[in-house]
PDB file of C-alpha atoms in Angstrom:
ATOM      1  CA  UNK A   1     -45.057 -10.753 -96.530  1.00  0.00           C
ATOM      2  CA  UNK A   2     -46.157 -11.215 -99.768  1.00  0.00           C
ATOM      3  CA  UNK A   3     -42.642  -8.933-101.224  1.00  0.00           C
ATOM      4  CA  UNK A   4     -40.290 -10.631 -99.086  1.00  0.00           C
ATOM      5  CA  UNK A   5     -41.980 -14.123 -99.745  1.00  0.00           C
ATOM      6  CA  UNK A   6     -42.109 -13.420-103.254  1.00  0.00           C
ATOM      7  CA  UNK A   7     -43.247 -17.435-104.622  1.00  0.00           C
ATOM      8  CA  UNK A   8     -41.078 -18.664-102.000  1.00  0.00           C
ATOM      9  CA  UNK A   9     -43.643 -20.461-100.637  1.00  0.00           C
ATOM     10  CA  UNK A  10     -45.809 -22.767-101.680  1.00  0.00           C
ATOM     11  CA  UNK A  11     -49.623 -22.348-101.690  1.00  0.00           C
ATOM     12  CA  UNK A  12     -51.549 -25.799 -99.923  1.00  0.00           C
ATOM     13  CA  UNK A  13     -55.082 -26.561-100.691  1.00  0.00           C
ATOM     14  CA  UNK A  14     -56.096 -25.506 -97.143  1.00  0.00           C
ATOM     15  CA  UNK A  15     -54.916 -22.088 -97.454  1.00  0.00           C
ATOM     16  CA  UNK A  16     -57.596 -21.498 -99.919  1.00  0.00           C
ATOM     17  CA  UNK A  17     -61.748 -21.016 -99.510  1.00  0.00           C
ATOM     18  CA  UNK A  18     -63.380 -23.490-100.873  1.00  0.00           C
ATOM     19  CA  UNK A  19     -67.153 -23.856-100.853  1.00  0.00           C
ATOM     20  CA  UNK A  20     -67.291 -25.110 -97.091  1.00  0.00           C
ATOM     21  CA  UNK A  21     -64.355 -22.309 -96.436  1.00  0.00           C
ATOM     22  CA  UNK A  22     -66.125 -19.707 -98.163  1.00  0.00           C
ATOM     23  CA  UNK A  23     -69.310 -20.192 -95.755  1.00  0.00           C
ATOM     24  CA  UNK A  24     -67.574 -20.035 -92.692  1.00  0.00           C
ATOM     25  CA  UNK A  25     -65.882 -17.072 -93.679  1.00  0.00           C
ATOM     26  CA  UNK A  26     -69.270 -15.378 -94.580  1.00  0.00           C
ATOM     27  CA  UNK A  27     -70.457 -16.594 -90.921  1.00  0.00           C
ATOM     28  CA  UNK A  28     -67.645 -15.217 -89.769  1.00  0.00           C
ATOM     29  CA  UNK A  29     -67.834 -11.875 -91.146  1.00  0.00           C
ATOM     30  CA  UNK A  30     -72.112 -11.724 -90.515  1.00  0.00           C
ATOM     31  CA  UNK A  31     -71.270 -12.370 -86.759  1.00  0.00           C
ATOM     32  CA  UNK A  32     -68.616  -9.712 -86.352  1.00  0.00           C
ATOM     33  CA  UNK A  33     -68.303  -6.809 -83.758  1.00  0.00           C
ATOM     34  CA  UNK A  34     -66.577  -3.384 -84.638  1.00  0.00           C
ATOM     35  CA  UNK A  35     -62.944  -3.503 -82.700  1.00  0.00           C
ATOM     36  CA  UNK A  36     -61.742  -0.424 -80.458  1.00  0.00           C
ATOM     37  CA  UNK A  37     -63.185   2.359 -78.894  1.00  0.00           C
ATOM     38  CA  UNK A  38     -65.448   4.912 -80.000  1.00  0.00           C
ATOM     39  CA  UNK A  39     -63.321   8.189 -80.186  1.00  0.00           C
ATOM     40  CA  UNK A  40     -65.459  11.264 -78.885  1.00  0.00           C
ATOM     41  CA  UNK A  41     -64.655  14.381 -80.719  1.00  0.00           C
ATOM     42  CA  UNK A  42     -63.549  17.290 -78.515  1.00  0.00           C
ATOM     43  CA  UNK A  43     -66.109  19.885 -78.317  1.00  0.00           C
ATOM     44  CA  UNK A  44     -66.237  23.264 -76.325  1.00  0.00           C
ATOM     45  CA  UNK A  45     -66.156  23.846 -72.961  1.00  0.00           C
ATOM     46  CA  UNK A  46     -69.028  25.922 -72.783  1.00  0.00           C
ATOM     47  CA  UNK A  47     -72.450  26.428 -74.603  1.00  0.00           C
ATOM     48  CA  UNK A  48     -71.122  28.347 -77.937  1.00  0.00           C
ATOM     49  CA  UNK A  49     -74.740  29.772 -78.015  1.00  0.00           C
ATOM     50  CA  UNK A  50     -73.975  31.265 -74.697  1.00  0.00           C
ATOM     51  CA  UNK A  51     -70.400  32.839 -75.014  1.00  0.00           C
ATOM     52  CA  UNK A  52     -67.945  34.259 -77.397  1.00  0.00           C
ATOM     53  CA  UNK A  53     -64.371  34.127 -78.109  1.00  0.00           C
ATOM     54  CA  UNK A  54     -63.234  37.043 -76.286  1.00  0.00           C
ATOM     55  CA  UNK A  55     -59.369  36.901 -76.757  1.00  0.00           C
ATOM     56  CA  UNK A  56     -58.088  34.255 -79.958  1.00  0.00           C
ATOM     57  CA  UNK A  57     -55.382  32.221 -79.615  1.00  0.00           C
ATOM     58  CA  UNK A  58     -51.766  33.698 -80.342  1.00  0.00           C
ATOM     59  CA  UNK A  59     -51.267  32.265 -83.935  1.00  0.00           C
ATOM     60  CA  UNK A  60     -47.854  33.313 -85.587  1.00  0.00           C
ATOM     61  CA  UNK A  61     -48.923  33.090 -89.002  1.00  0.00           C
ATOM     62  CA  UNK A  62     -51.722  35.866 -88.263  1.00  0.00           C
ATOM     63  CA  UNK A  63     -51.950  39.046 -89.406  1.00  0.00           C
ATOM     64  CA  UNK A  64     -50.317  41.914 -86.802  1.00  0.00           C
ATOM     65  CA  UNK A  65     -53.784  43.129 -86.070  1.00  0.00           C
ATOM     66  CA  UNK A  66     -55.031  39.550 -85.151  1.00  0.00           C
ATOM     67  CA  UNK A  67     -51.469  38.791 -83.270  1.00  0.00           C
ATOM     68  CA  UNK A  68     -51.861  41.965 -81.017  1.00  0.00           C
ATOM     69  CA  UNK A  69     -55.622  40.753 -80.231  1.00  0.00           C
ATOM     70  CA  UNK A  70     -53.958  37.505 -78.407  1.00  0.00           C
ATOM     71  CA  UNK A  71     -51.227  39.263 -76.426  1.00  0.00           C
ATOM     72  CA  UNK A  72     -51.538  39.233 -72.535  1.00  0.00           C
ATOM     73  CA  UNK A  73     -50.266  42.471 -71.224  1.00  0.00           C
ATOM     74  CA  UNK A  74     -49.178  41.745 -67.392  1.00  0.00           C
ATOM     75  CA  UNK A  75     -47.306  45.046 -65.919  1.00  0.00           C
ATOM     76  CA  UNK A  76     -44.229  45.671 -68.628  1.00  0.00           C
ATOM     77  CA  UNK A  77     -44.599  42.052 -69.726  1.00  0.00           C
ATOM     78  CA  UNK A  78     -46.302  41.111 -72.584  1.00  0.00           C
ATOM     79  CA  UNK A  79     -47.168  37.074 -73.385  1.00  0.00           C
ATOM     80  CA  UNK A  80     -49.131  35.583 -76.481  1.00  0.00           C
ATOM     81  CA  UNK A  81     -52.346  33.961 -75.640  1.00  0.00           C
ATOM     82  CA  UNK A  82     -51.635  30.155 -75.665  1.00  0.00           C
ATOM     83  CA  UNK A  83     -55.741  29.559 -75.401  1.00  0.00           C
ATOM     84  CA  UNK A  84     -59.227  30.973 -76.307  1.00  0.00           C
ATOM     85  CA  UNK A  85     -60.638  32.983 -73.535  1.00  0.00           C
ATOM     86  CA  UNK A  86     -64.499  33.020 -73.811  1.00  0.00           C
ATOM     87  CA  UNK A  87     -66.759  34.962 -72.175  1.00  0.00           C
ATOM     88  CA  UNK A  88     -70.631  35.778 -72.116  1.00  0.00           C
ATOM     89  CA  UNK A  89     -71.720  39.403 -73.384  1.00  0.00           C
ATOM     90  CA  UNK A  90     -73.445  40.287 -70.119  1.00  0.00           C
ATOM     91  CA  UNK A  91     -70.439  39.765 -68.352  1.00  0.00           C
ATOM     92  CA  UNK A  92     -72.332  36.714 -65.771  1.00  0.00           C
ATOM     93  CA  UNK A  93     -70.984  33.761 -65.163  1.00  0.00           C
ATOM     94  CA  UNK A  94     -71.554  30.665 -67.166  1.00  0.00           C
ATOM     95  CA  UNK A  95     -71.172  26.617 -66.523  1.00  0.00           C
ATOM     96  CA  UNK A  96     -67.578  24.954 -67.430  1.00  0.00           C
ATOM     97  CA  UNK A  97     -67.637  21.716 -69.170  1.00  0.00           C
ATOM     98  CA  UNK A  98     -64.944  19.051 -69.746  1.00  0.00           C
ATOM     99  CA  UNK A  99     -64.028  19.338 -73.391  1.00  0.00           C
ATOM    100  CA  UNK A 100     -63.473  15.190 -73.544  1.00  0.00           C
ATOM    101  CA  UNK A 101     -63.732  12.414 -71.340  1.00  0.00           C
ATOM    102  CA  UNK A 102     -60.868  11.911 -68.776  1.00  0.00           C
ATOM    103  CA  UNK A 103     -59.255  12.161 -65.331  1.00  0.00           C
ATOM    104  CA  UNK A 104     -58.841  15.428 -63.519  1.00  0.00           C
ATOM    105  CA  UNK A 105     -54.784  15.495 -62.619  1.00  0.00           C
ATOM    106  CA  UNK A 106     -54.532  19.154 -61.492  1.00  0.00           C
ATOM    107  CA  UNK A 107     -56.879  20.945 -59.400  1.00  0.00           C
ATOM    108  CA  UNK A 108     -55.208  24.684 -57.665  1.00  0.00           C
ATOM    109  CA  UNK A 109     -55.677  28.060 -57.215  1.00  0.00           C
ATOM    110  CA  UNK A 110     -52.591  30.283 -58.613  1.00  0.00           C
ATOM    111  CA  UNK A 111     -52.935  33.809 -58.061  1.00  0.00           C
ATOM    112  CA  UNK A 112     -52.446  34.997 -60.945  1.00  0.00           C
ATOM    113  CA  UNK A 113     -54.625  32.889 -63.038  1.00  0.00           C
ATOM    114  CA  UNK A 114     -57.307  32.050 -60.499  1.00  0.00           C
ATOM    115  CA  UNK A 115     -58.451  28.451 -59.969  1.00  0.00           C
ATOM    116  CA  UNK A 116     -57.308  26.013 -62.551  1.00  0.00           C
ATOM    117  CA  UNK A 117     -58.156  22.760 -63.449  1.00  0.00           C
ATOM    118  CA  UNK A 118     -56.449  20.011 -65.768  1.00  0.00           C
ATOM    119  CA  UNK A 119     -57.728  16.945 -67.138  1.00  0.00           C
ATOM    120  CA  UNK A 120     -55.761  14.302 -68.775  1.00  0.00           C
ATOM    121  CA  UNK A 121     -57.640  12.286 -72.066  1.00  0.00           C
ATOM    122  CA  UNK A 122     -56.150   9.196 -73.410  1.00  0.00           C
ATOM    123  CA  UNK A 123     -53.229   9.405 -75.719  1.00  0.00           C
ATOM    124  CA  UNK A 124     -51.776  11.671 -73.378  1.00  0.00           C
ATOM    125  CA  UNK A 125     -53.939  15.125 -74.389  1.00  0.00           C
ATOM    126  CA  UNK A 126     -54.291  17.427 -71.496  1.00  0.00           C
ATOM    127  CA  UNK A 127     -57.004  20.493 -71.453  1.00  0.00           C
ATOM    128  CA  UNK A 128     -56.567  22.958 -69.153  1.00  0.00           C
ATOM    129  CA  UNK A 129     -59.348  25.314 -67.469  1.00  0.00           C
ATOM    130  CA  UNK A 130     -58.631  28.142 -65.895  1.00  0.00           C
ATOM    131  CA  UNK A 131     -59.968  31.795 -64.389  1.00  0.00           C
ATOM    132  CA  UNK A 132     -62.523  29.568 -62.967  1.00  0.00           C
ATOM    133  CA  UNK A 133     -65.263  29.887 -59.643  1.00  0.00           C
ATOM    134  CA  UNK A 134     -67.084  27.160 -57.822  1.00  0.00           C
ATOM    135  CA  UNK A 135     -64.851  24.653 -58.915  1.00  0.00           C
ATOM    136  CA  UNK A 136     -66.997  20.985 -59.039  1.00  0.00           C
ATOM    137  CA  UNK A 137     -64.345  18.451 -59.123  1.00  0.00           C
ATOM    138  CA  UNK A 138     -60.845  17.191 -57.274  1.00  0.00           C
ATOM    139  CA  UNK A 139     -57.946  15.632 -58.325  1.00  0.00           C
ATOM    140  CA  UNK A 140     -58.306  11.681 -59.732  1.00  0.00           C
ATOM    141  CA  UNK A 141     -61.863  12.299 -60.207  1.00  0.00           C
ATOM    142  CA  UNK A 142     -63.265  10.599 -63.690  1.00  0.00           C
ATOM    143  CA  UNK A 143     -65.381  12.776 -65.782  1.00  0.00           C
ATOM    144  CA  UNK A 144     -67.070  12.467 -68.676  1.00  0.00           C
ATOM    145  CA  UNK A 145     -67.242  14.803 -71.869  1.00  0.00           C
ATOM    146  CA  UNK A 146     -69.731  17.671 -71.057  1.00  0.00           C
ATOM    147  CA  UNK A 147     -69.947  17.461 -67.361  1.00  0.00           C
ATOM    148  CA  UNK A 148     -69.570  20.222 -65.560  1.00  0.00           C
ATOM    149  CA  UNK A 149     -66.525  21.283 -63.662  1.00  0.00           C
ATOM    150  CA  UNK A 150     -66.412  24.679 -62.439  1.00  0.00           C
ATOM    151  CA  UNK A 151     -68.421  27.959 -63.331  1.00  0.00           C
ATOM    152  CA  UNK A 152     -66.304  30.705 -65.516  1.00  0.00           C
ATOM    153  CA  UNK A 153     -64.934  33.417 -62.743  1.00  0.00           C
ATOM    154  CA  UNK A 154     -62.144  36.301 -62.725  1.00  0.00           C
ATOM    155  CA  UNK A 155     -58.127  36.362 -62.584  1.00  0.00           C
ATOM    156  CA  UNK A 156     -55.786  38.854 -62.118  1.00  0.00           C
ATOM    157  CA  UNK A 157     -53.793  37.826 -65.316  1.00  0.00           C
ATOM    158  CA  UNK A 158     -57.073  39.004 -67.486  1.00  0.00           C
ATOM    159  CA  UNK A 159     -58.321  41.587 -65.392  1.00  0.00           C
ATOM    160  CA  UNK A 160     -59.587  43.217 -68.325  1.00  0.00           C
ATOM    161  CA  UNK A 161     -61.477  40.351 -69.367  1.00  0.00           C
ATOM    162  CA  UNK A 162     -63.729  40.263 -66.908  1.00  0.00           C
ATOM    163  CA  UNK A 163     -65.707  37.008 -65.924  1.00  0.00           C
ATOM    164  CA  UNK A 164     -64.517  34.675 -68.907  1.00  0.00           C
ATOM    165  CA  UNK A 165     -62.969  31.006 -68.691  1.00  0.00           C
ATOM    166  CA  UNK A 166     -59.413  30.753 -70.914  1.00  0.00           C
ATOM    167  CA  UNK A 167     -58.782  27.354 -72.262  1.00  0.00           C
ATOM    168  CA  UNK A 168     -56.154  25.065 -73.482  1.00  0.00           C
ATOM    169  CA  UNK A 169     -55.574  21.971 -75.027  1.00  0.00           C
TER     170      UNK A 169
END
């Protein structure tokens, strides 16, 4: 405005604070309320005390050592880790929690992979959990960041792995 205006325009006496103006503006600002939503920030979908990154996520800018570390061998076929698989030491299962705040849009088992589930945040993010066992929630359900959705289990994909959960975002 003020470029494309450029002294175009006039400036009238009411457009300016004057003593009785600049007190209603202070009001104004004194009675004000903070606009929008507070924005969680994602955190892990397990207790980090409890488990450990037990296969990184396929990064291409990684050293070969690290890249080989995220590959998924299935049969002849070999895939790069598109998630963090985490697991406990002891190999026992451990509670699954919802990274953020959001609506579950996918709950299934896939053979391969176990039972998954997916849950949709605002702005369109999507996490997905899956290798999981006693799974807690069902398609359209809300949940809320931290609740727990399933307990960590096995999939034929990571066999190797053991009892672990693998995560996306």
């Amino acid at each position: 405005w003020v470029i494309q205006d450029s002294g175009k325009t006039e400036i009238k006496d009411d457009l300016m604070l004057g003593p009785n103006k600049q007190n209603e503006a202070t009001q104004q600002e004194e009675d004000a309320v903070p606009v929008g939503a507070m924005l969680e920030e994602m955190q892990w979908p397990a207790d980090r005390a409890e488990v450990d990154v037990n296969m990184p996520f396929f990064d291409a800018s990684a050293t070969k050592q690290e890249k080989q570390a995220a590959i998924l061998e299935n049969g002849n076929k070999f895939t790069p880790n598109m998630g963090v698989s985490l697991a406990r030491e002891d190999n026992k299962t451990f509670d699954v929690q919802a990274a953020l705040s959001g609506q579950v849009t996918r709950v299934e088992n896939v053979p391969s992979i176990g039972h998954l589930v997916e849950i949709t945040h605002d702005g369109g993010l999507v996490t997905i959990y899956y290798s999981l066992a006693n799974v807690k929630v069902a398609k359209g359900d809300a949940v809320k960041q931290g609740d727990v959705i399933a307990q960590a289990g096995r999939n034929e994909l990571e066999k190797e792995l053991g009892v672990h959960l693998h995560f996306e975002v």
